[in-house]
Amino acid sequence: VHNTKKHSKEIHHFNPNNAKSALEILNEFEKTKVFGGGSLGKAFKILVQAKEEGAKVFFSFAGALIPGGMKEVINEGIKSGLFDCIVTTGANCTHDLIEAFGKPHLTEIDYKNDQELRDLGIDRVYDSFVSAEGFPTLEDNMKILIDEWWEEKNLDGVLHSTSHEFMGWIGDKIGDKHSFIKTARDHNVPIYVPVIADSVLGLQIWLRSQFKKIIIDEMRDLSSIQDLFHNSPKTCAFMAGGGVPKNYMLQSSLMSDKEYQYGVQITMDRVETGGLSGATLEEAVSWGKFTWEAPKSTVYADVTIILPLIVTAWKEYKLNKSI
Amino acid sequence: VHNTKKHSKEIHHFNPNNAKSALEILNEFEKTKVFGGGSLGKAFKILVQAKEEGAKVFFSFAGALIPGGMKEVINEGIKSGLFDCIVTTGANCTHDLIEAFGKPHLTEIDYKNDQELRDLGIDRVYDSFVSAEGFPTLEDNMKILIDEWWEEKNLDGVLHSTSHEFMGWIGDKIGDKHSFIKTARDHNVPIYVPVIADSVLGLQIWLRSQFKKIIIDEMRDLSSIQDLFHNSPKTCAFMAGGGVPKNYMLQSSLMSDKEYQYGVQITMDRVETGGLSGATLEEAVSWGKFTWEAPKSTVYADVTIILPLIVTAWKEYKLNKSI
Amino acid sequence: VHNTKKHSKEIHHFNPNNAKSALEILNEFEKTKVFGGGSLGKAFKILVQAKEEGAKVFFSFAGALIPGGMKEVINEGIKSGLFDCIVTTGANCTHDLIEAFGKPHLTEIDYKNDQELRDLGIDRVYDSFVSAEGFPTLEDNMKILIDEWWEEKNLDGVLHSTSHEFMGWIGDKIGDKHSFIKTARDHNVPIYVPVIADSVLGLQIWLRSQFKKIIIDEMRDLSSIQDLFHNSPKTCAFMAGGGVPKNYMLQSSLMSDKEYQYGVQITMDRVETGGLSGATLEEAVSWGKFTWEAPKSTVYADVTIILPLIVTAWKEYKLNKSI
Amino acid sequence: VHNTKKHSKEIHHFNPNNAKSALEILNEFEKTKVFGGGSLGKAFKILVQAKEEGAKVFFSFAGALIPGGMKEVINEGIKSGLFDCIVTTGANCTHDLIEAFGKPHLTEIDYKNDQELRDLGIDRVYDSFVSAEGFPTLEDNMKILIDEWWEEKNLDGVLHSTSHEFMGWIGDKIGDKHSFIKTARDHNVPIYVPVIADSVLGLQIWLRSQFKKIIIDEMRDLSSIQDLFHNSPKTCAFMAGGGVPKNYMLQSSLMSDKEYQYGVQITMDRVETGGLSGATLEEAVSWGKFTWEAPKSTVYADVTIILPLIVTAWKEYKLNKSI
């Protein structure tokens, strides 16, 4: 008689009575093993294991996480040492700076249609909004800052820089301690923006570049993140959403003789359309981006629900350890 | 100058430092207001409000929640008084009974392909499995129970019953206190299975019906749930997944002069394909299923992640209140 | 040197110049082999193969296909001999009957919100609408028809029937040749509605059952579809959407010593949530619903786009053959 | 009595008998108006209208369309005058060049797991594969070409270029008439790659940049696409997938006093997660990317199914007109 139990484990049903805190919740998910809850628990376990084993966590995030209320989650991820490197979009940096310059995102705006918003100068990001003062304030501040940056850093009239250098410089200049750009800078976590030109922030640089020579050098950014990867004995890729940030972060291993040794992604994208955003972490093994043995978990869920759970549990874990 | 702030609220960024328990986590989500996290927070708030205002919560769940590790979550939802009525699939009842008869679901089975599982008699539900003993055990037990039920309840040789009566009867008979069918019975929460024939449990009834006359009367089930709806001064519809359970539960209001006054759904289905499973709760207003004023929230996420959070927070809320 | 070509095939890029008709379009998709387009081409090829090899095609459809403009596609699928058996929802039958009684679905309605629609008596299904006359007309007609049905079929005051018998009877009574219920009847294609109670049509039966004894017997429906499956030497399962229709149709093989030998499904549901609707056809092999060798294809796409392509190409294929 | 018909239109059911060609299929979808099929028909109608009214069509595509068998579809879209400007990913250019250098993508590879593929040097893109010779061949060819490019274009030892200039230059150099890079060049359709560094092709440039000074200037690319937008009296945005290509293409209007006047997108991304990829075209109105009056349609479906239908129908439309 074939004893199926020999090769298997009984599932555990999530027990609310064992879930008194974020850390306990994620541990309880981990015990279920199965379905979406199980994959979330496994994802958290992998991140803890990665950090415990000395890995550097490379964190990418795409999608409008700043308008989506995730700024303090990212800040806490930085401050608690979960993230060692960040790859994101120009849009998220843009929205962070708008808040840093005193113009918070809004919600619960009653509007007839998007033309009315257009007339009011309000920009919509699903159910979050940039107020009419948001972009003008960004423009005013960035004009001054970019000029200052150029003055400081130009060489013979040419400012030849990279996205991560610019993010670092900006992080030093702005005063708002709630900015994730500043928080990252204060904790020596570099921010790569693979295509800063693809954002309103990039358009501000472009505007100034009509008057002063400014070059954002993609190639030097590549060298930098590849070096960072190469110099980290162990590495974990943690992806919140797909797109360029995911691909760019993972390809940092391609020129190396190493692969990422831990992998976690949160995505709503589908596998079956064949795009990179929804691709499994197993597929990435064929490309040499992860080792086959690397523990991996993909959570198919909304980042704005999952990321707060993971960061909150991680903070609790760290605190428990330090006691 | 147009003051957009007058008509709006600043978004709140989720703060891990304020999220020390499930209840605090959901409150923190509620404060963000926006995106997926905000909709989850709102969903929880609506459920609390519904219960505080005396509403009966009608809870439907589709999808393989029992193989997915959600049994104790459902049990706690019943025991803590969150659910007043349950509508679900025959499959979930089937899987609950398999466990009640001592055959837990398994996971971490290493298999070559589904033909190998077939050869071993193991049935797969994504990454959860029914062992080779699962269905034979169900069949053995149900044969006895269905015959006993027939003996007890037949009238002149015909057993004329309904799904909710059968679920109640079964709940009395089985001994496993972890069964949600039993838990619901013990707490007087009726379980409606709109199409018990669509399950292995239904096939067992069908098998016995070849020897003894058994009728599961859909019309009497309809009368019962409509009466329950009609007799509840206030009602809240809480849907975990779509399909028949969602539609059946919502249509219980169609023959009434009332509508559901609170609405929460968790789904991964899309709005744009036009199906009922992904339909918005606003659309349901046009059908007279909800009042326009009813607070409503749809969480687009995996039920096996969201339901544990909600039930755990609800238990904590109840406990806090009772102190 | 490992020659990867030995074990593989070069992909073919879809060539618009070879795609002069629906049939050629699907053949061209079939040649690409990969991604969504390839899976669609494969799905069509499997259906043609199934019919050529004498298989009976069991066709299930969930989701609001009648309000979604798919009625003639289903009619042509019946008339051209593609479908041999239909499993669907009570809602689709409801909407078919509303049109058969002269009240077409509407679109391009300008409305402020769903409360306004409610006030006007208009019911919304995404961007399709039932006019204010739709349901009253259904009710008036069904009252008469159900009473007539009861008169004809009751035995000692009890009408003891099944969903497929009722659908057949109704198909004979209504005059509108565009009704899929009538078309199916005229072509001897049985329609199973596993839970007719879960629809407005079911509510009409329920209403009449308050005055006359009417029983819709799920168990006898089960016997019927199982016999149909058992008596078909070869069978193909073709599923448009998931839910109860998918599960019910596939489980018709469970009590048999045979499995479906061909499988095609169109769905937007996800695999990873573990629900039956999104489950792969490979998983179904573990349950004995398909043979391992059965050609299978899942198309992850909107049914209202894919089904017309398949039926149109199938008609062309049939026409070509007959010339 | 409220006459709902006054404000509405009866839906049309898709009729396979009217759908004898790709063009007729899309016209038939257009007539249905509702659900996914209706949105596809509307999308095609908008593209035809845009071209008839003299608009330039800006076409973005993300996702692995070249490994997915869509190369000839894109070629025909260029040759038939549908696309006037292309924005895409470095990955699609990489895969196009691999094929141009004689190494087609493969499929139907039987493999045990991704580690086996890794060992064989085969890279997987869902069910499409790059053979072991693919990337080495790319590297060999690109080394020579990039050096040649540098020799031709450097100024005082510095090659200061942009993605669209590089794509144009490469298009002139390669001989394979099936390459979409070459086809675009031959038809004067510029290709923008907002972040060429984010691809294996970009890594090849980076490699050579270790020996020769090469700068890919994001700012000059921005100037170019903004000029192209500004100089086109009428513009239509046609997006296959989201990500950076979508955002970059749409933001080309931000520095202008004009908006896109027609909009079509094909996507599987969700609206509710708040990301740009799934954002509606209506939301883009608030940003000034589209006029409110612009006809717009979003098709929620797999690009590898929808794009071939649209391009094939467009070719037929053009041919019909020219007769």
mmCIF file of C-alpha atoms in Angstrom, chain B residues 35 268-270 272-274 300, chain D residues 35 268-270 272-274 300:
data_model
loop_
_atom_site.group_PDB
_atom_site.id
_atom_site.type_symbol
_atom_site.label_atom_id
_atom_site.label_comp_id
_atom_site.label_asym_id
_atom_site.label_seq_id
_atom_site.Cartn_x
_atom_site.Cartn_y
_atom_site.Cartn_z
ATOM 1 C CA PHE B 35 -5.656 51.583 -3.191
ATOM 2 C CA MET B 268 -9.749 38.308 -7.791
ATOM 3 C CA ASP B 269 -12.314 38.379 -10.592
ATOM 4 C CA ARG B 270 -12.377 41.225 -13.031
ATOM 5 C CA GLU B 272 -14.574 44.053 -17.284
ATOM 6 C CA THR B 273 -15.591 40.570 -18.410
ATOM 7 C CA GLY B 274 -19.129 41.352 -17.313
ATOM 8 C CA TYR B 300 -9.246 42.641 -4.972
ATOM 9 C CA PHE D 35 -18.244 43.553 -22.872
ATOM 10 C CA MET D 268 -4.260 42.410 -18.729
ATOM 11 C CA ASP D 269 -3.318 44.705 -15.850
ATOM 12 C CA ARG D 270 -5.892 45.687 -13.298
ATOM 13 C CA GLU D 272 -7.584 48.564 -8.852
ATOM 14 C CA THR D 273 -3.933 48.211 -7.845
ATOM 15 C CA GLY D 274 -3.409 51.839 -8.793
ATOM 16 C CA TYR D 300 -8.564 43.621 -21.361
#
